[in-house]
Short mmCIF file of C-alpha atoms and ligand atoms in Angstrom, two decimals:
data_model
loop_
_atom_site.label_atom_id
_atom_site.label_comp_id
_atom_site.label_asym_id
_atom_site.label_seq_id
_atom_site.Cartn_x
_atom_site.Cartn_y
_atom_site.Cartn_z
CA UNK A 278 -14.48 -17.93 -23.33
CA UNK A 279 -16.90 -17.03 -20.55
CA UNK A 280 -16.05 -18.62 -17.22
CA UNK A 281 -18.19 -21.70 -16.56
CA UNK A 282 -19.61 -22.67 -13.19
CA UNK A 283 -18.20 -26.21 -13.32
CA UNK A 284 -15.73 -28.00 -15.59
CA UNK A 285 -15.94 -31.78 -15.56
CA UNK A 286 -12.91 -33.65 -16.91
CA UNK A 287 -13.87 -37.07 -18.29
CA UNK A 288 -17.08 -38.22 -19.97
CA UNK A 289 -17.49 -41.66 -18.38
CA UNK A 290 -20.52 -42.54 -16.25
CA UNK A 291 -19.24 -40.64 -13.17
CA UNK A 292 -18.45 -37.38 -14.96
CA UNK A 293 -21.59 -37.42 -17.09
CA UNK A 294 -23.84 -38.12 -14.13
CA UNK A 295 -22.24 -35.30 -12.12
CA UNK A 296 -22.65 -32.95 -15.08
CA UNK A 297 -26.31 -33.87 -15.57
CA UNK A 298 -27.16 -33.28 -11.92
CA UNK A 299 -25.40 -29.91 -11.81
CA UNK A 300 -26.80 -28.69 -15.11
CA UNK A 301 -30.32 -29.72 -14.07
CA UNK A 302 -29.90 -27.47 -11.04
CA UNK A 303 -29.18 -24.55 -13.36
CA UNK A 304 -25.36 -24.40 -13.37
CA UNK A 305 -23.30 -23.78 -16.50
CA UNK A 306 -21.41 -27.08 -16.89
CA UNK A 307 -18.78 -28.08 -19.47
CA UNK A 308 -17.56 -31.66 -19.84
CA UNK A 309 -14.23 -32.32 -21.59
CA UNK A 310 -13.45 -35.78 -22.95
CA UNK A 311 -10.14 -36.61 -24.60
CA UNK A 312 -11.53 -39.43 -26.74
CA UNK A 313 -13.06 -38.47 -30.10
CA UNK A 314 -16.55 -39.44 -28.94
CA UNK A 315 -18.36 -40.58 -25.82
CA UNK A 316 -18.10 -44.35 -25.42
CA UNK A 317 -15.11 -44.85 -27.73
CA UNK A 318 -12.72 -47.72 -26.91
CA UNK A 319 -14.21 -48.60 -23.51
CA UNK A 320 -12.83 -51.67 -21.71
CA UNK A 321 -15.71 -52.88 -19.56
CA UNK A 322 -18.00 -55.91 -19.30
CA UNK A 323 -20.96 -53.67 -18.56
CA UNK A 324 -22.49 -55.60 -15.66
CA UNK A 325 -24.66 -53.50 -13.35
CA UNK A 326 -27.14 -54.44 -10.63
CA UNK A 327 -30.76 -54.50 -11.81
CA UNK A 328 -31.62 -51.69 -9.39
CA UNK A 329 -29.28 -49.23 -11.10
CA UNK A 330 -31.90 -48.21 -13.65
CA UNK A 331 -34.56 -47.37 -11.05
CA UNK A 332 -32.11 -45.94 -8.51
CA UNK A 333 -30.69 -43.46 -11.01
CA UNK A 334 -33.72 -43.04 -13.29
CA UNK A 335 -31.87 -44.50 -16.29
CA UNK A 336 -33.27 -45.83 -19.53
CA UNK A 337 -32.90 -49.61 -19.97
CA UNK A 338 -32.27 -49.27 -23.72
CA UNK A 339 -28.58 -50.23 -23.39
CA UNK A 340 -29.36 -53.60 -21.70
CA UNK A 341 -28.22 -56.56 -23.83
CA UNK A 342 -28.72 -59.42 -21.36
CA UNK A 343 -29.99 -60.24 -17.88
CA UNK A 344 -28.13 -62.43 -15.40
CA UNK A 345 -29.78 -64.83 -12.98
CA UNK A 346 -27.70 -68.00 -13.38
CA UNK A 347 -23.93 -68.20 -13.09
CA UNK A 348 -21.71 -71.20 -13.86
CA UNK A 349 -18.59 -71.37 -11.69
CA UNK A 350 -15.58 -73.34 -12.90
CA UNK A 351 -12.86 -74.54 -10.51
CA UNK A 352 -9.15 -74.87 -11.42
CA UNK A 353 -9.63 -78.55 -12.32
CA UNK A 354 -12.78 -77.88 -14.33
CA UNK A 355 -15.36 -78.83 -11.70
CA UNK A 356 -18.58 -76.93 -12.37
CA UNK A 357 -21.11 -75.43 -10.01
CA UNK A 358 -24.25 -73.75 -11.27
CA UNK A 359 -25.82 -71.09 -9.08
CA UNK A 360 -29.29 -69.78 -9.86
CA UNK A 361 -30.56 -66.78 -7.96
CA UNK A 362 -34.30 -66.63 -7.19
CA UNK A 363 -34.60 -63.78 -9.74
CA UNK A 364 -32.31 -62.00 -12.24
CA UNK A 365 -29.89 -59.91 -10.19
CA UNK A 366 -27.89 -58.02 -12.80
CA UNK A 367 -27.96 -56.70 -16.34
CA UNK A 368 -25.27 -56.53 -18.97
CA UNK A 369 -25.24 -53.24 -20.83
CA UNK A 370 -23.67 -52.09 -24.04
CA UNK A 371 -21.29 -49.65 -22.31
CA UNK A 372 -20.96 -47.41 -25.35
CA UNK A 373 -24.74 -47.03 -25.61
CA UNK A 374 -25.01 -46.65 -21.82
CA UNK A 375 -22.49 -43.79 -21.78
CA UNK A 376 -24.08 -42.15 -24.84
CA UNK A 377 -27.40 -42.21 -22.95
CA UNK A 378 -25.79 -40.51 -19.95
CA UNK A 379 -24.23 -37.88 -22.26
CA UNK A 380 -27.63 -37.25 -23.85
CA UNK A 381 -29.14 -36.76 -20.38
CA UNK A 382 -26.37 -34.31 -19.43
CA UNK A 383 -26.86 -32.35 -22.65
CA UNK A 384 -30.64 -32.37 -22.26
CA UNK A 385 -30.12 -30.84 -18.81
CA UNK A 386 -28.04 -28.06 -20.41
CA UNK A 387 -24.43 -29.27 -20.03
CA UNK A 388 -21.96 -29.03 -22.91
CA UNK A 389 -20.06 -32.24 -23.72
CA UNK A 390 -16.94 -31.57 -25.81
CA UNK A 391 -14.94 -34.56 -27.13
CA UNK A 392 -11.48 -34.76 -28.73
CA UNK A 393 -9.71 -32.43 -26.29
CA UNK A 394 -7.47 -33.71 -23.47
CA UNK A 395 -7.20 -31.58 -20.37
CA UNK A 396 -3.42 -31.36 -20.11
CA UNK A 397 -3.01 -28.99 -17.22
CA UNK A 398 -4.99 -27.59 -14.32
CA UNK A 399 -4.28 -24.86 -11.79
CA UNK A 400 -6.28 -23.32 -8.95
CA UNK A 401 -6.24 -19.60 -8.14
CA UNK A 402 -8.19 -17.37 -5.74
CA UNK A 403 -10.96 -16.76 -8.31
CA UNK A 404 -11.30 -20.16 -9.90
CA UNK A 405 -9.82 -23.16 -11.67
CA UNK A 406 -8.06 -22.86 -15.01
CA UNK A 407 -7.54 -25.76 -17.40
CA UNK A 408 -5.55 -26.19 -20.64
CA UNK A 409 -7.33 -28.29 -23.27
CA UNK A 410 -5.19 -29.78 -26.06
CA UNK A 411 -7.05 -30.73 -29.23
CA UNK A 412 -6.12 -33.50 -31.69
CA UNK A 413 -4.10 -31.04 -33.83
CA UNK A 414 -2.05 -29.92 -30.82
CA UNK A 415 -3.78 -26.56 -30.37
CA UNK A 416 -4.22 -25.48 -26.74
CA UNK A 417 -6.98 -23.30 -25.33
CA UNK A 418 -7.60 -22.24 -21.76
CA UNK A 419 -10.90 -22.29 -19.90
CA UNK A 420 -11.89 -21.44 -16.38
CA UNK A 421 -14.63 -22.27 -13.91
CA UNK A 422 -15.48 -21.88 -10.24
CA UNK A 423 -15.05 -25.63 -9.60
CA UNK A 424 -13.52 -28.62 -11.41
CA UNK A 425 -14.61 -32.24 -11.15
CA UNK A 426 -11.94 -34.82 -12.02
CA UNK A 427 -13.77 -37.85 -13.42
CA UNK A 428 -10.79 -39.16 -15.35
CA UNK A 429 -11.05 -42.89 -14.58
CA UNK A 430 -7.59 -44.42 -14.24
CA UNK A 431 -5.74 -41.27 -15.40
CA UNK A 432 -4.50 -39.66 -12.21
CA UNK A 433 -2.17 -36.96 -13.55
CA UNK A 434 -4.41 -33.97 -12.81
CA UNK A 435 -5.29 -34.98 -9.27
CA UNK A 436 -1.64 -35.72 -8.44
CA UNK A 437 -0.77 -32.24 -9.66
CA UNK A 438 -3.33 -30.76 -7.27
CA UNK A 439 -2.20 -32.86 -4.29
CA UNK A 440 -5.18 -35.24 -4.24
CA UNK A 441 -4.54 -38.95 -3.64
CA UNK A 442 -4.12 -41.59 -6.32
CA UNK A 443 -4.38 -45.37 -5.88
CA UNK A 444 -1.23 -47.26 -5.05
CA UNK A 445 -2.57 -50.63 -6.09
CA UNK A 446 -4.16 -51.90 -9.30
CA UNK A 447 -5.42 -55.12 -10.79
CA UNK A 448 -5.00 -55.62 -14.52
CA UNK A 449 -8.00 -56.28 -16.73
CA UNK A 450 -8.10 -57.60 -20.29
CA UNK A 451 -11.12 -58.45 -22.38
CA UNK A 452 -12.13 -59.51 -25.88
CA UNK A 453 -15.53 -59.92 -27.54
CA UNK A 454 -15.98 -63.49 -28.87
CA UNK A 455 -18.65 -65.60 -30.50
CA UNK A 456 -18.86 -69.31 -29.69
CA UNK A 457 -21.45 -71.98 -28.90
CA UNK A 458 -22.35 -71.60 -25.21
CA UNK A 459 -21.67 -67.86 -25.14
CA UNK A 460 -25.13 -67.35 -23.64
CA UNK A 461 -24.10 -68.76 -20.23
CA UNK A 462 -22.45 -66.45 -17.71
CA UNK A 463 -19.36 -68.28 -16.46
CA UNK A 464 -16.75 -67.38 -13.86
CA UNK A 465 -13.37 -69.15 -13.81
CA UNK A 466 -11.07 -69.43 -10.80
CA UNK A 467 -7.53 -70.66 -10.31
CA UNK A 468 -3.91 -69.62 -10.30
CA UNK A 469 -3.39 -70.57 -13.95
CA UNK A 470 -6.49 -68.79 -15.24
CA UNK A 471 -6.57 -65.57 -13.22
CA UNK A 472 -4.04 -65.35 -10.38
CA UNK A 473 -5.23 -62.83 -7.80
CA UNK A 474 -8.83 -62.53 -8.96
CA UNK A 475 -11.03 -64.31 -11.54
CA UNK A 476 -11.95 -64.61 -15.21
CA UNK A 477 -15.31 -64.52 -16.97
CA UNK A 478 -17.41 -65.06 -20.04
CA UNK A 479 -20.51 -62.86 -20.00
CA UNK A 480 -23.20 -62.83 -22.71
CA UNK A 481 -23.18 -59.65 -24.76
CA UNK A 482 -25.76 -60.52 -27.42
CA UNK A 483 -26.98 -63.55 -29.39
CA UNK A 484 -24.10 -66.05 -29.66
CA UNK A 485 -21.59 -63.54 -28.30
CA UNK A 486 -19.80 -62.99 -25.02
CA UNK A 487 -17.28 -60.66 -23.41
CA UNK A 488 -14.43 -62.86 -22.29
CA UNK A 489 -12.13 -61.26 -19.76
CA UNK A 490 -9.63 -61.61 -16.95
CA UNK A 491 -8.82 -59.63 -13.82
CA UNK A 492 -5.45 -60.46 -12.29
CA UNK A 493 -2.32 -59.09 -10.67
CA UNK A 494 -0.23 -60.78 -13.38
CA UNK A 495 -0.06 -60.29 -17.16
CA UNK A 496 -3.75 -59.95 -18.05
CA UNK A 497 -3.33 -60.44 -21.80
CA UNK A 498 -1.35 -63.65 -21.32
CA UNK A 499 -3.94 -64.94 -18.82
CA UNK A 500 -6.74 -64.13 -21.29
CA UNK A 501 -4.95 -66.10 -24.02
CA UNK A 502 -4.61 -69.04 -21.61
CA UNK A 503 -8.29 -68.85 -20.63
CA UNK A 504 -9.44 -68.91 -24.24
CA UNK A 505 -7.13 -71.78 -25.21
CA UNK A 506 -7.80 -73.93 -22.16
CA UNK A 507 -11.49 -73.33 -21.46
CA UNK A 508 -13.18 -71.82 -24.50
CA UNK A 509 -10.97 -72.74 -27.44
CA UNK A 510 -12.38 -74.87 -30.16
CA UNK A 511 -13.29 -74.60 -33.78
CA UNK A 512 -16.47 -72.66 -32.98
CA UNK A 513 -14.76 -69.72 -31.25
CA UNK A 514 -14.15 -66.48 -33.16
CA UNK A 515 -12.67 -63.30 -31.70
CA UNK A 516 -14.84 -60.42 -32.84
CA UNK A 517 -12.55 -57.53 -31.95
CA UNK A 518 -9.19 -56.60 -30.46
CA UNK A 519 -8.06 -57.58 -26.98
CA UNK A 520 -8.26 -54.44 -24.86
CA UNK A 521 -6.66 -54.02 -21.46
CA UNK A 522 -6.87 -51.50 -18.67
CA UNK A 523 -5.97 -51.35 -14.97
CA UNK A 524 -8.60 -51.30 -12.21
CA UNK A 525 -7.98 -49.13 -9.15
CA UNK A 526 -7.91 -50.86 -5.75
CA UNK A 527 -8.17 -49.49 -2.25
CA UNK A 528 -9.48 -46.53 -0.29
CA UNK A 529 -7.99 -43.15 -1.25
CA UNK A 530 -7.02 -40.71 1.47
CA UNK A 531 -8.00 -37.41 -0.09
CA UNK A 532 -10.43 -36.89 -2.93
CA UNK A 533 -11.11 -33.16 -2.65
CA UNK A 534 -9.14 -29.93 -2.48
CA UNK A 535 -9.49 -26.23 -3.10
CA UNK A 536 -12.24 -25.86 -5.77
CA UNK A 537 -11.76 -29.45 -6.96
CA UNK A 538 -12.96 -32.95 -6.27
CA UNK A 539 -12.44 -36.39 -7.81
CA UNK A 540 -15.29 -38.78 -8.54
CA UNK A 541 -15.68 -42.35 -9.83
CA UNK A 542 -12.67 -44.54 -10.46
CA UNK A 543 -10.46 -41.45 -10.22
CA UNK A 544 -11.46 -41.36 -6.54
CA UNK A 545 -11.03 -45.15 -6.11
CA UNK A 546 -14.81 -45.64 -5.97
CA UNK A 547 -14.76 -49.20 -7.32
CA UNK A 548 -15.70 -52.56 -5.85
CA UNK A 549 -12.48 -54.09 -4.56
CA UNK A 550 -13.95 -57.58 -4.90
CA UNK A 551 -14.92 -57.56 -8.60
CA UNK A 552 -13.45 -54.31 -9.97
CA UNK A 553 -16.92 -53.02 -10.93
CA UNK A 554 -17.18 -49.25 -10.72
CA UNK A 555 -20.23 -48.03 -12.62
CA UNK A 556 -22.77 -48.00 -9.80
CA UNK A 557 -20.37 -46.64 -7.16
CA UNK A 558 -19.39 -43.91 -9.62
CA UNK A 559 -23.03 -42.96 -10.24
CA UNK A 560 -23.85 -42.89 -6.52
CA UNK A 561 -20.80 -40.76 -5.71
CA UNK A 562 -21.54 -38.46 -8.67
CA UNK A 563 -24.83 -37.60 -6.97
CA UNK A 564 -22.96 -36.86 -3.73
CA UNK A 565 -20.41 -34.75 -5.61
CA UNK A 566 -23.17 -32.74 -7.30
CA UNK A 567 -24.91 -32.24 -3.95
CA UNK A 568 -21.69 -30.93 -2.35
CA UNK A 569 -20.95 -28.59 -5.27
CA UNK A 570 -24.48 -27.17 -5.21
CA UNK A 571 -24.02 -26.42 -1.50
CA UNK A 572 -20.79 -24.56 -2.38
CA UNK A 573 -22.70 -22.41 -4.88
CA UNK A 574 -25.40 -21.72 -2.31
CA UNK A 575 -22.74 -20.45 0.11
CA UNK A 576 -20.46 -18.91 -2.58
CA UNK A 577 -17.61 -20.75 -0.90
CA UNK A 578 -15.49 -23.27 -2.80
CA UNK A 579 -12.55 -24.01 -0.51
CA UNK A 580 -11.54 -27.41 0.90
CA UNK A 581 -13.64 -26.89 4.02
CA UNK A 582 -16.75 -26.47 1.83
CA UNK A 583 -16.00 -29.58 -0.23
CA UNK A 584 -14.90 -31.83 2.65
CA UNK A 585 -18.50 -32.94 3.22
CA UNK A 586 -18.34 -34.76 -0.11
CA UNK A 587 -15.58 -37.06 1.08
CA UNK A 588 -17.28 -37.62 4.43
CA UNK A 589 -20.50 -38.63 2.68
CA UNK A 590 -19.04 -40.95 0.04
CA UNK A 591 -16.79 -42.66 2.56
CA UNK A 592 -19.80 -43.08 4.85
CA UNK A 593 -21.45 -44.94 1.97
CA UNK A 594 -18.52 -47.00 0.67
CA UNK A 595 -15.59 -47.06 3.10
CA UNK A 596 -16.55 -50.37 4.70
CA UNK A 597 -17.31 -52.02 1.34
CA UNK A 598 -13.99 -50.92 -0.16
CA UNK A 599 -11.88 -51.97 2.83
CA UNK A 600 -13.63 -55.28 3.56
CA UNK A 601 -13.57 -56.23 -0.14
CA UNK A 602 -9.93 -55.26 -0.49
CA UNK A 603 -8.69 -57.26 2.49
CA UNK A 604 -10.78 -60.29 1.52
CA UNK A 605 -9.72 -60.29 -2.11
CA UNK A 606 -6.04 -59.87 -1.25
CA UNK A 607 -6.16 -62.75 1.23
CA UNK A 608 -8.16 -64.95 -1.15
CA UNK A 609 -5.53 -64.27 -3.81
CA UNK A 610 -3.26 -66.47 -1.67
CA UNK A 611 -5.60 -69.49 -1.86
CA UNK A 612 -3.98 -72.49 -3.51
CA UNK A 613 -5.84 -74.26 -6.30
CA UNK A 614 -6.30 -77.18 -3.90
CA UNK A 615 -8.08 -74.92 -1.41
CA UNK A 616 -10.28 -73.48 -4.17
CA UNK A 617 -11.20 -77.06 -5.16
CA UNK A 618 -12.20 -77.87 -1.58
CA UNK A 619 -14.39 -74.76 -1.48
CA UNK A 620 -16.17 -76.00 -4.60
CA UNK A 621 -16.72 -79.38 -2.95
CA UNK A 622 -18.03 -77.69 0.17
CA UNK A 623 -20.39 -75.52 -1.86
CA UNK A 624 -21.85 -78.66 -3.44
CA UNK A 625 -22.55 -80.37 -0.16
CA UNK A 626 -23.19 -77.91 2.61
CA UNK A 627 -25.02 -74.71 3.34
CA UNK A 628 -22.96 -72.17 1.36
CA UNK A 629 -25.47 -71.73 -1.45
CA UNK A 630 -28.38 -70.81 0.88
CA UNK A 631 -26.08 -68.23 2.51
CA UNK A 632 -25.40 -66.69 -0.89
CA UNK A 633 -29.12 -66.67 -1.73
CA UNK A 634 -29.97 -65.00 1.54
CA UNK A 635 -27.19 -62.42 1.77
CA UNK A 636 -25.97 -61.61 -1.76
CA UNK A 637 -26.30 -57.98 -2.78
CA UNK A 638 -24.90 -57.09 -6.18
CA UNK A 639 -23.20 -53.88 -5.08
CA UNK A 640 -22.52 -54.35 -1.39
CA UNK A 641 -20.56 -57.50 -0.67
CA UNK A 642 -19.54 -57.12 2.98
CA UNK A 643 -22.69 -58.82 4.33
CA UNK A 644 -22.09 -61.91 2.18
CA UNK A 645 -18.36 -61.89 3.01
CA UNK A 646 -19.02 -61.86 6.77
CA UNK A 647 -21.68 -64.58 6.49
CA UNK A 648 -19.39 -66.84 4.42
CA UNK A 649 -16.38 -66.26 6.67
CA UNK A 650 -18.49 -67.22 9.67
CA UNK A 651 -19.63 -70.40 7.93
CA UNK A 652 -16.04 -71.25 6.89
CA UNK A 653 -14.43 -70.26 10.17
CA UNK A 654 -13.76 -73.94 11.00
CA UNK A 655 -10.83 -73.50 8.55
CA UNK A 656 -7.97 -71.51 10.07
CA UNK A 657 -7.39 -69.55 6.85
CA UNK A 658 -10.91 -68.09 6.82
CA UNK A 659 -10.91 -67.65 10.58
CA UNK A 660 -7.81 -65.45 10.10
CA UNK A 661 -9.58 -63.37 7.43
CA UNK A 662 -12.62 -63.01 9.68
CA UNK A 663 -10.47 -61.93 12.62
CA UNK A 664 -8.62 -59.41 10.50
CA UNK A 665 -11.96 -57.91 9.42
CA UNK A 666 -13.28 -57.98 12.98
CA UNK A 667 -13.36 -54.19 13.46
CA UNK A 668 -15.71 -53.83 10.46
CA UNK A 669 -18.17 -56.58 11.29
CA UNK A 670 -20.22 -54.46 13.65
CA UNK A 671 -19.93 -51.12 11.84
C1 FAD B 839 -11.88 -55.50 -18.09
C2 FAD B 839 -12.78 -54.61 -17.25
C3 FAD B 839 -14.10 -54.98 -17.06
C4 FAD B 839 -14.95 -54.17 -16.27
N1 FAD B 839 -16.23 -54.56 -16.11
C5 FAD B 839 -17.06 -53.83 -15.33
C6 FAD B 839 -18.41 -54.22 -15.13
O1 FAD B 839 -18.87 -55.24 -15.66
N2 FAD B 839 -19.20 -53.44 -14.34
C7 FAD B 839 -18.72 -52.31 -13.74
O2 FAD B 839 -19.47 -51.66 -13.00
N3 FAD B 839 -17.45 -51.90 -13.93
C8 FAD B 839 -16.61 -52.63 -14.72
N4 FAD B 839 -15.33 -52.21 -14.93
C9 FAD B 839 -14.88 -50.95 -14.29
C10 FAD B 839 -15.53 -49.76 -15.02
O3 FAD B 839 -15.20 -49.81 -16.38
C11 FAD B 839 -15.06 -48.46 -14.39
O4 FAD B 839 -15.17 -48.54 -12.99
C12 FAD B 839 -15.92 -47.29 -14.87
O5 FAD B 839 -15.78 -47.10 -16.25
C13 FAD B 839 -15.50 -46.02 -14.13
O6 FAD B 839 -16.26 -44.95 -14.61
P1 FAD B 839 -15.67 -43.47 -14.52
O7 FAD B 839 -16.68 -42.58 -15.13
O8 FAD B 839 -15.21 -43.21 -13.15
O9 FAD B 839 -14.35 -43.53 -15.44
P2 FAD B 839 -14.22 -43.89 -16.98
O10 FAD B 839 -15.37 -44.66 -17.46
O11 FAD B 839 -12.86 -44.51 -17.12
O12 FAD B 839 -14.24 -42.48 -17.69
C14 FAD B 839 -13.16 -41.58 -17.56
C15 FAD B 839 -13.09 -40.75 -18.82
O13 FAD B 839 -12.18 -39.67 -18.62
C16 FAD B 839 -11.48 -39.45 -19.82
N5 FAD B 839 -10.26 -38.75 -19.46
C17 FAD B 839 -9.23 -39.16 -18.69
N6 FAD B 839 -8.28 -38.20 -18.57
C18 FAD B 839 -8.72 -37.14 -19.29
C19 FAD B 839 -8.19 -35.86 -19.55
N7 FAD B 839 -7.00 -35.46 -19.04
N8 FAD B 839 -8.88 -35.01 -20.36
C20 FAD B 839 -10.08 -35.40 -20.88
N9 FAD B 839 -10.64 -36.61 -20.66
C21 FAD B 839 -9.98 -37.47 -19.87
C22 FAD B 839 -11.23 -40.87 -20.33
O14 FAD B 839 -10.96 -40.87 -21.72
C23 FAD B 839 -12.56 -41.55 -20.01
O15 FAD B 839 -13.48 -41.47 -21.07
C24 FAD B 839 -14.45 -52.97 -15.70
C25 FAD B 839 -13.12 -52.60 -15.90
C26 FAD B 839 -12.29 -53.42 -16.68
C27 FAD B 839 -10.86 -52.99 -16.90
#
């Protein structure tokens, strides 16, 4: 097969966006996806900031719900309802969303091939070679000038090439359910429900919701507990299988090498507060495409040529990833009693106005610093604030 300009491994949002941008610029781009079709078996709630569609010129056809009000439930069942001045996020049908991105990549001239796992990768002086294994076990080799690893939480290829992989993960589990009240977005907190993070019920269509858990413990067991304790009742029906998947946490050291770079969750480009990774992946895909196009302009594909990619994406996200990570890890130590007192405080004092004024769906550090300042009369939050001190000014 003729050598391509760029091979992209992984047809999730990050890989497809990178492919579309490169193909639109005239490069010969091939995307390889191991699943039988784009969007198959995704584990994702599909929440994205409302700006994502305008920022990335995306069609809103995959939107199934808008979010403006969130119900928060404390460990003892105390409720707090927060309404933002306007809808701040959308819930998308992830399968449809990814199919739309694949259509855009193909319309730009990229080839998207499903059902073949890239099993091996090697870099030589003239290019990158991959081995693609199809469902019947047949292997074929392909080559390109550059490879983009957009493999989500599969890190085998980048480890082989000496790129970094995350050392820490949270565990996510989710199931689609129908029940009365499914139309209200609800977040659940507490050591029983979701130790280490939080749980949710997010509308996914009329009478339906995606019910999920993010935790450092057994996510499937936590999900069972959530459904039994908070949502169980004769009206609840599970509409599909429980699916689980890890979520990468933390800033990766090295996300590029000779003729190769990693993008999206493969590069740890996820929000360390909530685990969301779609918008960071799309933004970094644009930076990856920009860096690769510069390599083609200079006919130089070595690490020095690709290092600008890492500088740029870390310039955009480093602070968010580190501040979110430290805050979430420290908040994972909060006792249920402390979470209850935060709920009480939120009912009575100025926390809600701070959220209204500072909340940004994708960039949480501003809100984190504002809340820590407000809560700094408690030694626990003063400690978190002090630990984050070096970032507050940057
Ligand atoms: C329970 C849960 C809920 C979530 N909810 C949200 C949310 O509401 N909003 C949000 O923004 N994020 C959410 N996320 C995170 C989000 O799903 C990921 O951040 C996002 O999918 C990352 O996109 P990506 O393109 O980098 O990787 P992926 O979407 O994971 O795509 C990677 C693709 O690469 C393919 N692949 C891997 N290895 C190979 C190989 N060797 N050969 C060929 N193909 C390969 C995989 O099959 C996959 O299709 C959630 C995650 C979980 C677990």
